[in-house]
Coordinates of C-alpha atoms and ligand atoms in Angstrom, one line a residue:
Chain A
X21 CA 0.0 0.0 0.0
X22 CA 0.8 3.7 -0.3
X23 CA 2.1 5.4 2.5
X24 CA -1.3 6.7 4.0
X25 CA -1.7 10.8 3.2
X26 CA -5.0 13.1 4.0
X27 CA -4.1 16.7 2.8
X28 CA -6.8 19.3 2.8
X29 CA -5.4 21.0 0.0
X30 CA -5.9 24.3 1.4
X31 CA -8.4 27.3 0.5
X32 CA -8.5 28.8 -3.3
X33 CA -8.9 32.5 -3.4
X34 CA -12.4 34.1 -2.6
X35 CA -14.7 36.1 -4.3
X36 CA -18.2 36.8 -3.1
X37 CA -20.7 34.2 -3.9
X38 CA -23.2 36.2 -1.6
X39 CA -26.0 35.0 -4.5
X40 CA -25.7 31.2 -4.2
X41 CA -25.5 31.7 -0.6
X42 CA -28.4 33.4 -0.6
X43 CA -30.2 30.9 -2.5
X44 CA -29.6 27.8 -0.6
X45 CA -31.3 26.9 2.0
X46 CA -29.6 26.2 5.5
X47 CA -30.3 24.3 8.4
X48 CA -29.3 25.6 11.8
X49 CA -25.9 23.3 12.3
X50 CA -27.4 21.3 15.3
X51 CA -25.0 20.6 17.7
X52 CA -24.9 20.1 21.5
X53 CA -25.0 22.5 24.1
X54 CA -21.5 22.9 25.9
X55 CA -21.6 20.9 28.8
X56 CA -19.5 21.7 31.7
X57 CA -18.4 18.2 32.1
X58 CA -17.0 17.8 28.9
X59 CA -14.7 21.0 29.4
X60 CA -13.3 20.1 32.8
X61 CA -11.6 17.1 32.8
X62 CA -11.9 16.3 36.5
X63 CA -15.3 16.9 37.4
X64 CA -16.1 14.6 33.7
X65 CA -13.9 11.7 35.9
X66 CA -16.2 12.1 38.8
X67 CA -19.5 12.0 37.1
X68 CA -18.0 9.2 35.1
X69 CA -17.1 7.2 38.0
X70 CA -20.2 8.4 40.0
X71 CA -22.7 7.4 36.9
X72 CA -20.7 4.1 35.8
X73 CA -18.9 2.3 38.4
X74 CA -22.4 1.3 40.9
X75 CA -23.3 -1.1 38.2
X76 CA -20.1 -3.1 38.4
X77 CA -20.9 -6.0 39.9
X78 CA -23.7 -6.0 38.0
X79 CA -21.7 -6.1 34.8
X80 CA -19.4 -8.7 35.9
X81 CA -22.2 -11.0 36.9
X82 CA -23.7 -11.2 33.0
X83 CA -20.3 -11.3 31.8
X84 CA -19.3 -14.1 34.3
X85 CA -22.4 -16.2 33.1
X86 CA -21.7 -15.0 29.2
X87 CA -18.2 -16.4 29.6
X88 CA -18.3 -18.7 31.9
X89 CA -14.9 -17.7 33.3
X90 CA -13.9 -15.6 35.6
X91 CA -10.4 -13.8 34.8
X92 CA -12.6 -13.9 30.7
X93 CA -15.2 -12.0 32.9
X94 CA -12.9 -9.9 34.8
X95 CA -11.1 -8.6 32.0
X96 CA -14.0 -8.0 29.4
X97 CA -15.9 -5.6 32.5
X98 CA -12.3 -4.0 32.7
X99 CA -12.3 -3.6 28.9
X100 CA -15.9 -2.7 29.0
X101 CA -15.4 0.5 31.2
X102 CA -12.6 1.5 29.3
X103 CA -14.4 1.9 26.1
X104 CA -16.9 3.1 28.2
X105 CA -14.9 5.7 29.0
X106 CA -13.6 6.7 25.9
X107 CA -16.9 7.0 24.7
X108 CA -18.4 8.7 27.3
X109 CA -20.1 11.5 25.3
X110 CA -22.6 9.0 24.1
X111 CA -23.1 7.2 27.4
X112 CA -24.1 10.9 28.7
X113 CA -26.1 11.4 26.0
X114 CA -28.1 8.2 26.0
X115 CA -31.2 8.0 28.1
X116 CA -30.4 4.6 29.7
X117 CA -26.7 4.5 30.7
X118 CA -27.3 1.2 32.0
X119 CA -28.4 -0.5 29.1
X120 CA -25.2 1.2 27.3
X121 CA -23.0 0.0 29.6
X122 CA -24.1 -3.5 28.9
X123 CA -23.8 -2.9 25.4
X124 CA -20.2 -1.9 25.4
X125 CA -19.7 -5.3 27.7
X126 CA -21.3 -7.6 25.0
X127 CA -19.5 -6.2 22.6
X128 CA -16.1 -6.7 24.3
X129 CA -17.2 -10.3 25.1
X130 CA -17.7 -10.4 21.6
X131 CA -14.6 -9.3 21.1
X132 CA -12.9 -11.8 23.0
X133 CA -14.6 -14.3 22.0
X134 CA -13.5 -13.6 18.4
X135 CA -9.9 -12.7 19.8
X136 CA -9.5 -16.3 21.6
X137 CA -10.6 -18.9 19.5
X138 CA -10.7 -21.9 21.8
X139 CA -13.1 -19.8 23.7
X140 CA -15.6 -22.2 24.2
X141 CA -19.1 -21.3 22.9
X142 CA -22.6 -22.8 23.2
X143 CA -23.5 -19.9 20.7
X144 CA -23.0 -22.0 17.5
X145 CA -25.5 -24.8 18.1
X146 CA -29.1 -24.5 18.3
X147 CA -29.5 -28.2 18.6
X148 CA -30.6 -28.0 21.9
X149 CA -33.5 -25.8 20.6
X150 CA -34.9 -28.4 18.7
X151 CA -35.0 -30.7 21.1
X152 CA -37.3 -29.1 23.4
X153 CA -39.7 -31.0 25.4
X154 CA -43.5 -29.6 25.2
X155 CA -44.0 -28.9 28.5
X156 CA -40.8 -29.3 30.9
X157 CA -41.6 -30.4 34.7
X158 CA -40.6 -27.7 37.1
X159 CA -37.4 -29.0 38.7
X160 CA -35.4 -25.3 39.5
X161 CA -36.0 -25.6 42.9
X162 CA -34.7 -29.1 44.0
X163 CA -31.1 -28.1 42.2
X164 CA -28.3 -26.0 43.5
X165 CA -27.2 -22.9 42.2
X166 CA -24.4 -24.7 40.3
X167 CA -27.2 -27.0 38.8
X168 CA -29.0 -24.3 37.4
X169 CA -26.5 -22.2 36.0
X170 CA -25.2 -25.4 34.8
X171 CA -28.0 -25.9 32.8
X172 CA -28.1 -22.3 31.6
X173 CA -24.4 -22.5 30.6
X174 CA -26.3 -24.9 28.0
X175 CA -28.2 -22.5 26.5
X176 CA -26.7 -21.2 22.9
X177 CA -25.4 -17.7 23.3
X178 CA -28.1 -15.6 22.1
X179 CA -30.5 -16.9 23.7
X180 CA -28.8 -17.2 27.1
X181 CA -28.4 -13.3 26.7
X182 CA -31.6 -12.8 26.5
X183 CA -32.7 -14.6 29.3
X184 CA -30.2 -13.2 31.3
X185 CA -31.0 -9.4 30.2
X186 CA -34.9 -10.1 31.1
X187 CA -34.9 -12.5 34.0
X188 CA -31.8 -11.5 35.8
X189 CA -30.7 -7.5 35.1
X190 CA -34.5 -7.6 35.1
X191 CA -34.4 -5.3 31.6
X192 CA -37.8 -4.2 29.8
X193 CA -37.8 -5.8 26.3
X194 CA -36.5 -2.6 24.4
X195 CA -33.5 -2.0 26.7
X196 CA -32.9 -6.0 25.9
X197 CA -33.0 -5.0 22.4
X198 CA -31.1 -2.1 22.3
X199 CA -28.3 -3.6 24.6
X200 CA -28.5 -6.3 22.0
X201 CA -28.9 -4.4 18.8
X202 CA -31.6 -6.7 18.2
X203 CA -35.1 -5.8 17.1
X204 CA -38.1 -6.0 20.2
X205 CA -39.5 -9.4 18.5
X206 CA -36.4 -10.7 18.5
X207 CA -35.7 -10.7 21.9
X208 CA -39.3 -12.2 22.5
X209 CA -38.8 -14.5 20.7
X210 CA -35.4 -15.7 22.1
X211 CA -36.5 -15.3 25.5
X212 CA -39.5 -17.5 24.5
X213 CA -37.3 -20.5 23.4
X214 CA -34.6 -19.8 25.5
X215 CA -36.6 -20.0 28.7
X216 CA -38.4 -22.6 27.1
X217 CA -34.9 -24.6 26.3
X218 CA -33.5 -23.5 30.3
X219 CA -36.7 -25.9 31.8
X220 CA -35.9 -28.4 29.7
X221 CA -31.8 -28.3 30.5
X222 CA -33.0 -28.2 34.1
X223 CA -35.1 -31.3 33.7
X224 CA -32.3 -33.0 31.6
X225 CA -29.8 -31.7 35.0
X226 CA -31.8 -32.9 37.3
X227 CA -32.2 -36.3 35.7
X228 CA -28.1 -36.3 35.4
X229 CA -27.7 -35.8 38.9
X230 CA -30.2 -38.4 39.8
X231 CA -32.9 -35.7 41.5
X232 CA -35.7 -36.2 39.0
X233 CA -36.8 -40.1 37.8
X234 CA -38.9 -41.4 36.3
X235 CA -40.9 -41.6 33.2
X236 CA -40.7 -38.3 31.2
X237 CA -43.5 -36.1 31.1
X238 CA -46.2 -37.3 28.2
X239 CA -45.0 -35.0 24.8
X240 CA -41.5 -35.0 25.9
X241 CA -39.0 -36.4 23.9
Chain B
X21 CA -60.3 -24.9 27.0
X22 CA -60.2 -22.7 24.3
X23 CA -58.0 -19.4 23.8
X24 CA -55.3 -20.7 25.8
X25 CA -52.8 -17.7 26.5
X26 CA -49.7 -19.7 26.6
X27 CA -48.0 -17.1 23.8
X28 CA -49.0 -14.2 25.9
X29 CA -47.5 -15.8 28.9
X30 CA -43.7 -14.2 28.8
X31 CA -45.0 -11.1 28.3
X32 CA -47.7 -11.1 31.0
X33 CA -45.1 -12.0 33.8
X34 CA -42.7 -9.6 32.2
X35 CA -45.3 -7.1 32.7
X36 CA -44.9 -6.4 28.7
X37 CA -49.0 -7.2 28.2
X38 CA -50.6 -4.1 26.9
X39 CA -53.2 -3.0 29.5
X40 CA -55.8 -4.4 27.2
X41 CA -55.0 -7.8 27.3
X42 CA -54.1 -8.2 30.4
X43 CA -57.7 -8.9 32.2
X44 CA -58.4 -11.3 29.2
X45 CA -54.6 -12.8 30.3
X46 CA -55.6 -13.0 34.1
X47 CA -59.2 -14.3 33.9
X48 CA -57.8 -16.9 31.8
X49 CA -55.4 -18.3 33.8
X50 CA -58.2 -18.4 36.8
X51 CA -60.0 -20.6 35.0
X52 CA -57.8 -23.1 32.9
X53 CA -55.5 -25.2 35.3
X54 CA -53.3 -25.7 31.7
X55 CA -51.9 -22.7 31.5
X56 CA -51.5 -21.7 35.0
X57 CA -49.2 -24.5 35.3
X58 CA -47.0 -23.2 32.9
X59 CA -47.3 -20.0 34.0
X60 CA -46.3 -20.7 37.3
X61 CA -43.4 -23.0 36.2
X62 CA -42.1 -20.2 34.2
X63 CA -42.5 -17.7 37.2
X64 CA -40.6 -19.7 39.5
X65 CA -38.1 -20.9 37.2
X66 CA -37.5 -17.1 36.7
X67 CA -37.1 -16.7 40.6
X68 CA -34.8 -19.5 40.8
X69 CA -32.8 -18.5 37.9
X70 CA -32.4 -15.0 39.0
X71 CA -31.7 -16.2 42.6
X72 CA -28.9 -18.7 41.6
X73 CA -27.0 -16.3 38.7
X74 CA -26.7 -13.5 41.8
X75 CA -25.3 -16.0 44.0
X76 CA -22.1 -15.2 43.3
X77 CA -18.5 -13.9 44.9
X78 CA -17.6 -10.5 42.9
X79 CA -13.7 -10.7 42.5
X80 CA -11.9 -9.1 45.2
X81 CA -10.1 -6.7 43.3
X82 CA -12.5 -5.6 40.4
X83 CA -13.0 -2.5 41.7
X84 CA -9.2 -1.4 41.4
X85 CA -8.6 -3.1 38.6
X86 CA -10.8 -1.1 36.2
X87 CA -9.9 1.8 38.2
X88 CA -6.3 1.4 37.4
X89 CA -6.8 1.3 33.5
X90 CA -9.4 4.2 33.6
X91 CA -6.1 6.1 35.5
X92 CA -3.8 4.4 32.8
X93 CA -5.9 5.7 30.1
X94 CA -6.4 8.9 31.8
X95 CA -2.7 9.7 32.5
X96 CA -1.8 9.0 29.4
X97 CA -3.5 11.0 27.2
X98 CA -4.8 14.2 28.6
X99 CA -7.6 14.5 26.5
X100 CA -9.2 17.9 24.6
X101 CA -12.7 17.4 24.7
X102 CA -14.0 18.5 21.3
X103 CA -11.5 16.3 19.4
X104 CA -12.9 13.4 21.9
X105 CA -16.5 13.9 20.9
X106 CA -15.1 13.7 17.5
X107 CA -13.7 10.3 18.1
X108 CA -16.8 9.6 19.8
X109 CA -19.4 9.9 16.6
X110 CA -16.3 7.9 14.8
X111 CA -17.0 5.3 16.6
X112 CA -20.7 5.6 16.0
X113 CA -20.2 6.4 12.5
X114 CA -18.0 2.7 12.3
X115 CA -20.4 0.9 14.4
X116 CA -18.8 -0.5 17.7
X117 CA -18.3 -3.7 16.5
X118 CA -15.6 -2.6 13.5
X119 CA -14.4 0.3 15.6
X120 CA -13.4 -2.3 18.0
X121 CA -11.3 -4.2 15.6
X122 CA -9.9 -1.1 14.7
X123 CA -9.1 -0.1 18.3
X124 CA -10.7 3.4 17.0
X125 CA -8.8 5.9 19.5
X126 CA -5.3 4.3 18.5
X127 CA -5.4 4.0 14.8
X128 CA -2.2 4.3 13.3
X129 CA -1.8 4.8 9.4
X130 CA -1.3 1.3 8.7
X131 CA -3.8 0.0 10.9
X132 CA -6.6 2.4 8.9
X133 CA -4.9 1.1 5.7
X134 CA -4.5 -2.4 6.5
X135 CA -9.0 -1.6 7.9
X136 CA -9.8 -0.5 4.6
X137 CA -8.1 -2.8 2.9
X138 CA -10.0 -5.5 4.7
X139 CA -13.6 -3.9 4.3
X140 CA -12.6 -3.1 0.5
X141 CA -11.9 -6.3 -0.2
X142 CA -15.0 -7.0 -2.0
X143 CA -15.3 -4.2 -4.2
X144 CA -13.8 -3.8 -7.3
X145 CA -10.5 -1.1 -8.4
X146 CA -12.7 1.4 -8.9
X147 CA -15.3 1.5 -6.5
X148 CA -12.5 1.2 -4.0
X149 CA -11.7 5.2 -5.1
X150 CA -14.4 6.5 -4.0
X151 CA -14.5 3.8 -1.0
X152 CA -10.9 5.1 0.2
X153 CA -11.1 8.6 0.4
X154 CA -14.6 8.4 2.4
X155 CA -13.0 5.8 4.5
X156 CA -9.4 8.2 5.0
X157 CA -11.1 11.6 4.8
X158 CA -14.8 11.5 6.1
X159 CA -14.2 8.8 9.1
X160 CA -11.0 8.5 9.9
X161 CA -9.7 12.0 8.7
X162 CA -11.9 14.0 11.5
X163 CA -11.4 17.0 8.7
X164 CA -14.1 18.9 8.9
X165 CA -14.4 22.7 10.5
X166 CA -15.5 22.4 13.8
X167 CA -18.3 25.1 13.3
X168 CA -20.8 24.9 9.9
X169 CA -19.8 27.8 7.9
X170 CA -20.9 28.1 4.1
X171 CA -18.8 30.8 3.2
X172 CA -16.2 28.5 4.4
X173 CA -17.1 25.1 2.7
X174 CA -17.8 27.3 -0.8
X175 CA -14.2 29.0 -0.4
X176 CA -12.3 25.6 -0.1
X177 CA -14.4 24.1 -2.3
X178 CA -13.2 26.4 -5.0
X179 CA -15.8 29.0 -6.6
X180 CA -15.8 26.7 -10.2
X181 CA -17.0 23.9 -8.0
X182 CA -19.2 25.7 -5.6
X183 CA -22.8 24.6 -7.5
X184 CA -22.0 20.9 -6.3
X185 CA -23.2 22.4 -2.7
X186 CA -26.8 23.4 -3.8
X187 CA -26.8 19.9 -5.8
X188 CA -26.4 17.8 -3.0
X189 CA -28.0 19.6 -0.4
X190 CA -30.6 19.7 -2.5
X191 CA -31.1 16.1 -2.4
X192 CA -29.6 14.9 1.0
X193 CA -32.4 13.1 3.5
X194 CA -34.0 14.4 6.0
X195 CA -32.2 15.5 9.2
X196 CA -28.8 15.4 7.0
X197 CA -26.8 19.1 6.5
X198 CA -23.9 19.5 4.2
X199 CA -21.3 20.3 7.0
X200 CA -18.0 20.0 4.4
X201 CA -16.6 20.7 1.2
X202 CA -13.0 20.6 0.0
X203 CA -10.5 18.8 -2.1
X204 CA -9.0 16.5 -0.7
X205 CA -5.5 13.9 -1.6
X206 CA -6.0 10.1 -0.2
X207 CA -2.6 7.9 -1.7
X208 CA -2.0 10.4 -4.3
X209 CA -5.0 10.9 -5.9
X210 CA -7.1 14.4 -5.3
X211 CA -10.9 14.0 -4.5
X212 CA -13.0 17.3 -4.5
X213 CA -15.3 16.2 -1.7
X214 CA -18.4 17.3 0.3
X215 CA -19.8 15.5 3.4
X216 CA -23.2 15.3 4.6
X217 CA -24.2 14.4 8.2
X218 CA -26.9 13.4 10.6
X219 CA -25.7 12.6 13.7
X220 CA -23.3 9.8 13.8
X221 CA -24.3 9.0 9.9
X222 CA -21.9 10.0 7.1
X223 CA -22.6 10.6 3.4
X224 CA -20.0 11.4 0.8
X225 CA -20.1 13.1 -2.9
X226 CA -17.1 12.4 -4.5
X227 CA -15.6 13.5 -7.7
X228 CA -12.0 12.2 -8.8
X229 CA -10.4 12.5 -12.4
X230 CA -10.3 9.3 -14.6
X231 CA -7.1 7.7 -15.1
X232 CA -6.6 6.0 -18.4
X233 CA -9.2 3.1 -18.6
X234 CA -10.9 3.9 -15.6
X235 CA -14.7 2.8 -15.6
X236 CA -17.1 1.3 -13.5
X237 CA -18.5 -0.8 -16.9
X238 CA -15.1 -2.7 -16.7
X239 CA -16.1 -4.7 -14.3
X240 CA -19.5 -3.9 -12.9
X241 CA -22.9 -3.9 -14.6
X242 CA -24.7 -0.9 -14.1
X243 CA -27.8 -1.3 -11.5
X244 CA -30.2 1.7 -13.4
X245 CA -30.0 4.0 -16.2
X246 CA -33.3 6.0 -15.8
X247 CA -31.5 9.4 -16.5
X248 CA -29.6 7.9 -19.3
X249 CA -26.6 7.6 -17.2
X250 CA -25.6 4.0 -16.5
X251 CA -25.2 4.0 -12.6
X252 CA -23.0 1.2 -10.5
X253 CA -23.8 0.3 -6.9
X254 CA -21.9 -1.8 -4.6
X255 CA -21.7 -2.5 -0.7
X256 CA -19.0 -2.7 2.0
X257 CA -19.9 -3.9 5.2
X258 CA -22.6 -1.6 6.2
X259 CA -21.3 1.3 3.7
X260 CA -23.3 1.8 0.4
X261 CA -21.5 3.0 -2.9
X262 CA -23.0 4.0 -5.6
X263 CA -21.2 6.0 -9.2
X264 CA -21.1 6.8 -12.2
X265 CA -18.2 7.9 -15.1
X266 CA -18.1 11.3 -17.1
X267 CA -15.8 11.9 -19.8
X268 CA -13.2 13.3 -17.2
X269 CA -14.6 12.2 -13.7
X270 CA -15.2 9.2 -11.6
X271 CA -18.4 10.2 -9.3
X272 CA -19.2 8.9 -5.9
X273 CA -21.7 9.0 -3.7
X274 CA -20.8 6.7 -0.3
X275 CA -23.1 6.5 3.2
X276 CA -24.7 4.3 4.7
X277 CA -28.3 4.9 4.1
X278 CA -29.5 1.5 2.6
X279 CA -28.5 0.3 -0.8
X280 CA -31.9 1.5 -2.6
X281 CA -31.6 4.9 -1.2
X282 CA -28.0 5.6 -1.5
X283 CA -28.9 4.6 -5.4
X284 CA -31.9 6.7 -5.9
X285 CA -30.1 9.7 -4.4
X286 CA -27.6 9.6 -6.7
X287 CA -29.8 8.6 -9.2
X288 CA -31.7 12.2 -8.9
X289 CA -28.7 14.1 -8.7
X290 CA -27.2 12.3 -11.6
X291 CA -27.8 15.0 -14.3
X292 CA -27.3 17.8 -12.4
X293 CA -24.1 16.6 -11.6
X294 CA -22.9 15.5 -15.2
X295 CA -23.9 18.4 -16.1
X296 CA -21.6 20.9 -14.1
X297 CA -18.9 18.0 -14.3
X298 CA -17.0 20.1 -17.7
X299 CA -16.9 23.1 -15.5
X300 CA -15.0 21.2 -12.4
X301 CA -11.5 22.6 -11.3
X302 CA -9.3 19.9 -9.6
Ligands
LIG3 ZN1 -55.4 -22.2 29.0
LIG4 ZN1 -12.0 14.9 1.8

C-alpha cells in the first residue's frame, strides 16, 4: 500500500458568492450545548465514576455467566469501562446509561470471543432448541445454584443473553433490544425459546444428577 | 379450554402485556388449570434463575482493577474534549463492532490502511476510489471545520466547484446538513469532496479525475439508467456506494443509508451533476 496521506489542499482564493448563498437553504448546524463536564476534565472523571462504576458487579455477573470464566469476565468488564470511558459523550447522552454499559460489555465479550478462538461457545449450536420438550416439569427448585446455572451455561449464546438481560438484570424488552442491537421481537422470541430450552436443560440436570426419575412427562421427547 | 394464553405468557409476567389484554390474560389463567401450570413454572423458574446467577462472589479486586486502566488511560493521554466527541461519533459512524477491531482511539496509518483494505476487499479497483477517500477523509480524517460555515465550505471548495453544494444539499435526507466541502488527496489521488451528516451517519459526494481506462462498466454492470446515465452500486460492510463515469470524472456517492436509497439519491442528482462535471476545477 501507499504510505497513507490526508491533505486538505488548502483554500482557493475568494470572491463573493453572496447569491448562491443566498439561494440555498440552510439548516441551523445542530450541535450540542457545551456541557460543563466535557470542558473540565476532573469533574467529567467524577461523574463518570459516580454514573458508571455502581453497576459493576452488575456487569461482571452477565459477563461471568456469558463467559463462563472468571479472569474472561474480569477482564471483558475492565475492557468494557474503558471503552466506556472513551466514549463517554454518548453514554451521557443516552437515556439509559445502564443499558449502554451493557452494550459496550457484550460487545467486548464479543470481542474476545473472536480474539481467543478456543473460547468455548454454546452460541453456535441450536441443537438444543430443537430438542425441546413440550411442557418441561418444574425441577429449579430441588437443584443447586451450580445446577442451574449449569443448565443455563447450555443455552446457545443468544439466547442465554436474553434470558439473562430479562430474567436477571430484570431489563424491559427494548432496553434488551437495544443492549442487544436486536429488534423487540427478536428478543421475545429468544426469551421464548430460551426460557423454554432452560426448563428443559433443568429437567435433563436434574435427571443427570439423579434428582428427577422417572418416566418423562407425556409429549416430551 | 379454548384461547389458551400460553403465547401471551412471557410477556404477562414480564409485565410487557398491553393493559388491554391483560384482564383477558388473568381471567384466563383463573380458570384453565393448563396454563396456570405453565405459568407458574415459568415464574418460579425465573425466581430460581435470578436467585442462583446472583449468588455469586464479585472478585476481590475488580473495583481497582478497572480503576487502574481508567487512571492508565487517563494519565496518558490528557484528552481535549471536542476532538474526543469527535472520536466519539467515529466510533458511532464505524459501528462498535468494527471500531473495535480497529481499536478506533489508536489508529495508526497502517492499521486504517490495513481496515480498509479488509472492508474493500470486496469491491472492485474502482469502486474502492471513492470507498478510500470516504474511509481516509470523512471517518477516519476528523477533517471537517469544527463550526458549519458556508462561506467556508464554498471558499475551499473552490468558486468553479461551488454549484456541487446546492446539488447535494438539494437532495440529502431528512435531518442530513452538508457540513464540508474541499479537495482533498487520499494515496496520491485528489478528490473534490463534500460531506453530509446526521448525527453519527456520514454521506459522501465524490468527484476524482479518470485515469486512463478507468470505468465502473469494466467490471461492474450498471444497476439503473433511468437518467440515461448507467449508474453502479456496490456494498461494504454496512457502507453503500453508488457511481457513475463522465468523460473526465469518476463520481461517488458513499453512506450508509440503505442500498436503494444511496442509489436513488444519486440517481436524482445524476444529471445535475454530469452536467456541471466540464466546468470542475481539480
Ligand atoms: Zn389455557
Ligand atoms: Zn475529503
Amino acid at each position: 500500500m501507499f504510505p497513507l496521506q490526508v491533505t486538505n489542499l488548502g483554500r482557493t482564493p475568494w470572491t463573493g458568492l453572496d447569491q448562491l448563498i443566498r439561494s440555498v437553504p440552510i439548516l441551523p448546524f445542530q450541535r450540542k450545548p457545551a456541557d460543563v463536564r466535557t470542558t473540565d476534565a476532573q469533574a467529567r472523571t467524577r461523574s463518570f465514576d459516580a454514573e458508571a462504576l455502581p453497576y459493576m458487579d452488575d456487569l461482571f455477573r452477565m459477563a461471568l455467566r456469558m463467559t463462563r470464566d472468571r479472569a474472561r469476565a474480569e477482564d471483558a468488564v475492565q475492557e468494557a469501562y474503558l471503552q466506556a470511558w472513551k466514549s463517554f459523550d454518548r453514554f451521557e447522552s443516552g437515556t439509559n446509561g445502564r443499558a449502554w454499559l451493557y452494550k459496550v460489555l457484550f460487545n467486548c465479550v464479543h470481542h474476545q470471543r473472536r480474539k481467543w478462538l478456543r473460547f468455548p461457545s454454546a452460541g453456535d449450536s441450536e441443537e438444543v432448541l430443537e430438542t425441546l420438550a413440550a411442557s418441561p416439569l418444574p425441577v429449579a427448585d430441588k437443584l443447586s445454584d451450580a445446577q442451574v446455572l449449569e443448565a443455563l451455561d447450555q443455552i446457545p449464546d443468544d439466547y442465554r443473553a436474553v434470558v439473562l438481560l430479562v430474567d436477571v438484570e430484570e431489563f424491559a424488552y427494548k432496553d434488551a433490544s437495544e443492549v442487544l442491537g436486536v429488534p423487540i421481537g427478536t428478543v421475545m422470541s429468544r426469551l421464548s425459546r430460551g426460557r423454554k430450552a432452560l426448563r428443559a436443560k433443568l429437567e435433563e440436570t436434574a435427571r443427570s444428577y439423579g434428582i428427577l426419575k422417572g418416566e418423562r412427562k407425556e409429549g416430551s421427547s | 379450554m379454548s384461547n389458551h394464553v400460553l403465547p401471551m405468557l412471557d410477556r404477562f409476567m414480564d409485565g410487557e402485556l398491553p393493559p388491554r389484554d391483560l384482564a383477558g390474560v388473568a381471567k384466563h389463567l383463573a380458570d384453565c388449570p393448563e396454563c396456570r401450570a405453565e405459568h407458574d413454572a415459568a415464574v418460579q423458574t425465573r425466581a430460581r434463575l435470578r436467585q442462583a446467577a446472583r449468588s455469586f462472589l464479585p472478585p476481590a479486586n475488580l473495583r481497582s482493577g478497572i480503576e487502574s486502566r481508567l487512571d492508565a488511560e487517563r494519565k496518558s493521554k490528557p484528552r481535549i474534549w471536542l476532538p474526543l466527541a469527535i472520536a466519539a461519533s467515529v466510533l458511532a459512524a464505524l459501528g462498535l463492532n468494527e471500531a473495535w477491531q480497529t481499536d478506533y482511539l489508536r489508529l495508526t496509518p497502517e492499521t486504517q490502511t490495513a481496515y480498509v483494505e479488509t472492508v474493500s476487499r470486496s469491491l472492485t479497483p474502482v469502486m474502492r476510489v471513492g470507498f478510500a477517500d470516504h474511509l481516509h477523509c470523512t471517518i477516519f480524517g476528523k477533517n471537517f471545520a469544527q463550526r458549519f460555515d458556508l462561506q467556508e465550505i464554498l471558499k475551499s471548495l473552490g468558486l468553479r466547484n461551488a454549484q456541487l453544494y446546492p446539488a447535494l444539499a438539494k437532495h440529502i435526507p431528512e435531518g442530513y446538513q452538508v457540513i464540508e466541502g474541499h479537495k482533498c488527496e487520499v494515496q496520491g489521488r485528489r478528490y473534490l469532496h463534500l460531506v453530509a451528516r446526521k448525527g453519527d451517519h456520514f454521506i459522501s459526494l465524490l468527484f476524482t479525475r479518470r485515469g486512463s481506462g478507468e470505468a465502473f462498466e469494466r467490471d461492474l454492470r450498471s444497476v439503473a439508467n433511468e437518467t440515461g446515465i448507467p449508474l453502479y452500486a456496490s456494498g461494504a460492510k454496512r457502507f453503500q456506494l453508488a457511481g457513475f463515469e463522465t468523460s473526465g470524472f469518476l463520481v461517488f456517492l458513499v453512506s450508509d443509508l440503505s442500498a436503494d436509497r444511496n442509489l436513488s439519491m444519486l440517481s436524482t442528482m445524476s444529471a445535475e451533476l454530469a452536467g456541471v462535471a466540464d466546468k470542475l476545477e481539480l
